[in-house]
């Protein structure tokens, strides 16, 4: 599901989520959501451990388009991740 920027800001402030920027490293360097980590979409298969919420915070994916984030979220769910 989609979150508004305001909803995301509240969840970040409450430390309930970890934003995951799936854009390339250059885009991440130019602008990112505070506290976000960068896992470029083409590196996801080798960095799946970064999507496991071991710290209790849900991972919130974002990209240039919501379509990219939604597609990756669906793929991760098919692999058993939430």
Tab-separated table of N, CA and C in Angstrom:
chain	number	residue	atom	x	y	z
A	1	UNK	N	0.835	-1.184	0.000
A	1	UNK	CA	0.000	0.000	0.000
A	1	UNK	C	0.881	1.248	0.000
A	2	UNK	N	0.295	2.347	-0.340
A	2	UNK	CA	1.039	3.601	-0.432
A	2	UNK	C	0.848	4.425	0.833
A	3	UNK	N	1.889	5.172	1.174
A	3	UNK	CA	1.843	6.091	2.300
A	3	UNK	C	1.999	7.508	1.785
A	4	UNK	N	1.350	8.430	2.439
A	4	UNK	CA	1.579	9.841	2.103
A	4	UNK	C	2.891	10.268	2.750
A	5	UNK	N	3.492	11.337	2.254
A	5	UNK	CA	4.719	11.828	2.891
A	5	UNK	C	4.529	12.114	4.384
A	6	UNK	N	3.382	12.648	4.747
A	6	UNK	CA	3.111	12.961	6.154
A	6	UNK	C	3.054	11.679	6.989
A	7	UNK	N	2.365	10.655	6.465
A	7	UNK	CA	2.279	9.373	7.181
A	7	UNK	C	3.666	8.760	7.351
A	8	UNK	N	4.466	8.820	6.299
A	8	UNK	CA	5.814	8.270	6.371
A	8	UNK	C	6.655	9.025	7.399
A	9	UNK	N	6.561	10.342	7.406
A	9	UNK	CA	7.328	11.144	8.362
A	9	UNK	C	6.983	10.763	9.802
A	10	UNK	N	5.719	10.547	10.080
A	10	UNK	CA	5.295	10.154	11.429
A	10	UNK	C	5.871	8.787	11.788
A	11	UNK	N	5.797	7.838	10.864
A	11	UNK	CA	6.322	6.495	11.132
A	11	UNK	C	7.836	6.508	11.325
A	12	UNK	N	8.538	7.342	10.567
A	12	UNK	CA	9.990	7.466	10.741
A	12	UNK	C	10.287	8.047	12.124
A	13	UNK	N	9.564	9.087	12.478
A	13	UNK	CA	9.775	9.728	13.775
A	13	UNK	C	9.516	8.746	14.927
A	14	UNK	N	8.543	7.870	14.749
A	14	UNK	CA	8.222	6.864	15.768
A	14	UNK	C	9.171	5.668	15.708
A	15	UNK	N	10.087	5.690	14.742
A	15	UNK	CA	11.051	4.598	14.531
A	15	UNK	C	10.374	3.246	14.268
A	16	UNK	N	9.275	3.307	13.534
A	16	UNK	CA	8.536	2.091	13.205
A	16	UNK	C	8.870	1.559	11.821
A	17	UNK	N	9.544	2.394	10.998
A	17	UNK	CA	9.868	1.996	9.627
A	17	UNK	C	11.314	2.349	9.286
A	18	UNK	N	11.832	1.631	8.285
A	18	UNK	CA	13.143	1.918	7.705
A	18	UNK	C	12.931	2.160	6.219
A	19	UNK	N	13.048	3.410	5.754
A	19	UNK	CA	12.907	3.656	4.320
A	19	UNK	C	14.055	2.996	3.550
A	20	UNK	N	13.716	2.375	2.431
A	20	UNK	CA	14.708	1.738	1.568
A	20	UNK	C	14.568	2.344	0.173
A	21	UNK	N	15.579	3.076	-0.214
A	21	UNK	CA	15.621	3.738	-1.518
A	21	UNK	C	16.173	2.726	-2.524
A	22	UNK	N	15.371	2.365	-3.515
A	22	UNK	CA	15.809	1.357	-4.487
A	22	UNK	C	16.303	1.996	-5.793
A	23	UNK	N	16.527	3.311	-5.746
A	23	UNK	CA	17.100	4.000	-6.910
A	23	UNK	C	18.601	3.754	-6.938
A	24	UNK	N	19.255	4.186	-8.014
A	24	UNK	CA	20.708	4.005	-8.107
A	24	UNK	C	21.422	4.908	-7.099
A	25	UNK	N	22.689	4.614	-6.869
A	25	UNK	CA	23.473	5.326	-5.853
A	25	UNK	C	23.589	6.824	-6.150
A	26	UNK	N	23.647	7.206	-7.415
A	26	UNK	CA	23.751	8.625	-7.767
A	26	UNK	C	22.488	9.383	-7.370
A	27	UNK	N	21.339	8.804	-7.649
A	27	UNK	CA	20.077	9.447	-7.268
A	27	UNK	C	19.970	9.535	-5.745
A	28	UNK	N	20.394	8.484	-5.066
A	28	UNK	CA	20.377	8.466	-3.606
A	28	UNK	C	21.290	9.562	-3.044
A	29	UNK	N	22.438	9.763	-3.671
A	29	UNK	CA	23.384	10.784	-3.208
A	29	UNK	C	22.816	12.198	-3.378
A	30	UNK	N	22.021	12.403	-4.423
A	30	UNK	CA	21.441	13.732	-4.676
A	30	UNK	C	20.335	14.064	-3.688
A	31	UNK	N	19.463	13.110	-3.414
A	31	UNK	CA	18.327	13.339	-2.525
A	31	UNK	C	17.871	12.014	-1.960
A	32	UNK	N	17.568	12.021	-0.681
A	32	UNK	CA	17.029	10.829	-0.036
A	32	UNK	C	16.176	11.240	1.158
A	33	UNK	N	15.314	10.362	1.544
A	33	UNK	CA	14.513	10.551	2.744
A	33	UNK	C	15.446	10.355	3.946
A	34	UNK	N	15.366	11.224	4.938
A	34	UNK	CA	16.216	11.052	6.121
A	34	UNK	C	16.071	9.637	6.709
A	35	UNK	N	17.152	9.070	7.116
A	35	UNK	CA	17.285	7.727	7.713
A	35	UNK	C	17.215	6.597	6.684
A	36	UNK	N	17.025	6.928	5.409
A	36	UNK	CA	16.906	5.886	4.377
A	36	UNK	C	18.234	5.178	4.146
A	37	UNK	N	18.125	3.917	3.740
A	37	UNK	CA	19.280	3.172	3.265
A	37	UNK	C	19.106	2.975	1.769
A	38	UNK	N	20.200	2.735	1.078
A	38	UNK	CA	20.147	2.569	-0.370
A	38	UNK	C	20.469	1.134	-0.752
A	39	UNK	N	19.523	0.500	-1.441
A	39	UNK	CA	19.729	-0.823	-2.021
A	39	UNK	C	19.222	-0.720	-3.458
A	40	UNK	N	20.108	-0.366	-4.401
A	40	UNK	CA	19.672	-0.221	-5.792
A	40	UNK	C	18.947	-1.482	-6.273
A	41	UNK	N	17.921	-1.287	-7.042
A	41	UNK	CA	17.046	-2.391	-7.446
A	41	UNK	C	17.819	-3.528	-8.107
A	42	UNK	N	18.880	-3.210	-8.839
A	42	UNK	CA	19.636	-4.274	-9.498
A	42	UNK	C	20.523	-5.053	-8.522
A	43	UNK	N	20.690	-4.556	-7.299
A	43	UNK	CA	21.484	-5.256	-6.283
A	43	UNK	C	20.620	-6.029	-5.280
A	44	UNK	N	19.313	-5.893	-5.398
A	44	UNK	CA	18.409	-6.523	-4.430
A	44	UNK	C	18.648	-8.023	-4.284
A	45	UNK	N	18.802	-8.785	-5.358
A	45	UNK	CA	18.973	-10.235	-5.185
A	45	UNK	C	20.160	-10.621	-4.296
A	46	UNK	N	21.197	-9.792	-4.257
A	46	UNK	CA	22.364	-10.113	-3.432
A	46	UNK	C	22.327	-9.448	-2.059
A	47	UNK	N	21.294	-8.647	-1.807
A	47	UNK	CA	21.215	-7.924	-0.532
A	47	UNK	C	19.868	-8.128	0.154
A	48	UNK	N	19.294	-9.287	-0.015
A	48	UNK	CA	17.976	-9.551	0.563
A	48	UNK	C	17.959	-9.406	2.075
A	49	UNK	N	19.091	-9.659	2.737
A	49	UNK	CA	19.133	-9.567	4.195
A	49	UNK	C	18.793	-8.162	4.697
A	50	UNK	N	18.978	-7.151	3.867
A	50	UNK	CA	18.661	-5.783	4.275
A	50	UNK	C	17.161	-5.525	4.342
A	51	UNK	N	16.384	-6.444	3.797
A	51	UNK	CA	14.936	-6.279	3.805
A	51	UNK	C	14.276	-7.022	4.969
A	52	UNK	N	15.043	-7.797	5.698
A	52	UNK	CA	14.509	-8.534	6.842
A	52	UNK	C	14.478	-7.588	8.043
A	53	UNK	N	13.300	-7.370	8.616
A	53	UNK	CA	13.177	-6.402	9.710
A	53	UNK	C	13.664	-6.951	11.060
A	54	UNK	N	14.964	-7.180	11.174
A	54	UNK	CA	15.528	-7.713	12.422
A	54	UNK	C	15.440	-6.710	13.574
A	55	UNK	N	15.339	-5.439	13.240
A	55	UNK	CA	15.266	-4.404	14.266
A	55	UNK	C	13.826	-4.046	14.629
A	56	UNK	N	12.864	-4.799	14.076
A	56	UNK	CA	11.459	-4.554	14.375
A	56	UNK	C	10.810	-3.476	13.516
A	57	UNK	N	11.604	-2.808	12.675
A	57	UNK	CA	11.041	-1.760	11.819
A	57	UNK	C	10.692	-2.340	10.453
A	58	UNK	N	9.504	-1.999	9.969
A	58	UNK	CA	9.097	-2.411	8.629
A	58	UNK	C	9.938	-1.681	7.599
A	59	UNK	N	10.207	-2.329	6.491
A	59	UNK	CA	10.937	-1.712	5.393
A	59	UNK	C	9.936	-1.080	4.440
A	60	UNK	N	10.153	0.192	4.138
A	60	UNK	CA	9.291	0.940	3.220
A	60	UNK	C	10.117	1.237	1.974
A	61	UNK	N	9.703	0.679	0.854
A	61	UNK	CA	10.433	0.848	-0.403
A	61	UNK	C	9.989	2.122	-1.112
A	62	UNK	N	10.958	2.807	-1.705
A	62	UNK	CA	10.583	3.920	-2.572
A	62	UNK	C	11.568	4.039	-3.720
A	63	UNK	N	11.080	4.645	-4.798
A	63	UNK	CA	11.854	4.801	-6.029
A	63	UNK	C	11.327	6.028	-6.767
A	64	UNK	N	11.814	6.219	-7.986
A	64	UNK	CA	11.307	7.336	-8.789
A	64	UNK	C	9.812	7.184	-9.040
A	65	UNK	N	9.399	5.963	-9.287
A	65	UNK	CA	7.976	5.724	-9.518
A	65	UNK	C	7.467	4.714	-8.507
A	66	UNK	N	6.213	4.863	-8.156
A	66	UNK	CA	5.632	3.904	-7.220
A	66	UNK	C	5.538	2.523	-7.858
A	67	UNK	N	5.495	2.473	-9.188
A	67	UNK	CA	5.418	1.178	-9.870
A	67	UNK	C	6.639	0.316	-9.569
A	68	UNK	N	7.833	0.894	-9.602
A	68	UNK	CA	9.052	0.131	-9.309
A	68	UNK	C	9.009	-0.427	-7.891
A	69	UNK	N	8.628	0.403	-6.944
A	69	UNK	CA	8.577	-0.029	-5.551
A	69	UNK	C	7.506	-1.102	-5.358
A	70	UNK	N	6.353	-0.918	-5.984
A	70	UNK	CA	5.276	-1.906	-5.857
A	70	UNK	C	5.691	-3.249	-6.461
A	71	UNK	N	6.316	-3.220	-7.622
A	71	UNK	CA	6.744	-4.465	-8.265
A	71	UNK	C	7.752	-5.202	-7.407
A	72	UNK	N	8.716	-4.481	-6.843
A	72	UNK	CA	9.702	-5.122	-5.988
A	72	UNK	C	9.042	-5.665	-4.727
A	73	UNK	N	8.136	-4.909	-4.146
A	73	UNK	CA	7.428	-5.373	-2.945
A	73	UNK	C	6.679	-6.679	-3.235
A	74	UNK	N	6.029	-6.746	-4.388
A	74	UNK	CA	5.310	-7.967	-4.760
A	74	UNK	C	6.273	-9.139	-4.927
A	75	UNK	N	7.425	-8.898	-5.547
A	75	UNK	CA	8.423	-9.962	-5.723
A	75	UNK	C	8.939	-10.445	-4.373
A	76	UNK	N	9.204	-9.521	-3.468
A	76	UNK	CA	9.696	-9.895	-2.144
A	76	UNK	C	8.634	-10.677	-1.365
A	77	UNK	N	7.376	-10.272	-1.489
A	77	UNK	CA	6.299	-11.005	-0.833
A	77	UNK	C	6.172	-12.416	-1.370
A	78	UNK	N	6.365	-12.590	-2.669
A	78	UNK	CA	6.315	-13.926	-3.263
A	78	UNK	C	7.434	-14.808	-2.740
A	79	UNK	N	8.516	-14.178	-2.267
A	79	UNK	CA	9.645	-14.923	-1.712
A	79	UNK	C	9.502	-15.113	-0.208
A	80	UNK	N	8.340	-14.699	0.329
A	80	UNK	CA	8.065	-14.923	1.743
A	80	UNK	C	8.366	-13.768	2.662
A	81	UNK	N	8.765	-12.626	2.125
A	81	UNK	CA	9.040	-11.462	2.967
A	81	UNK	C	7.789	-10.626	3.109
A	82	UNK	N	7.736	-9.896	4.212
A	82	UNK	CA	6.582	-9.029	4.444
A	82	UNK	C	7.003	-7.585	4.482
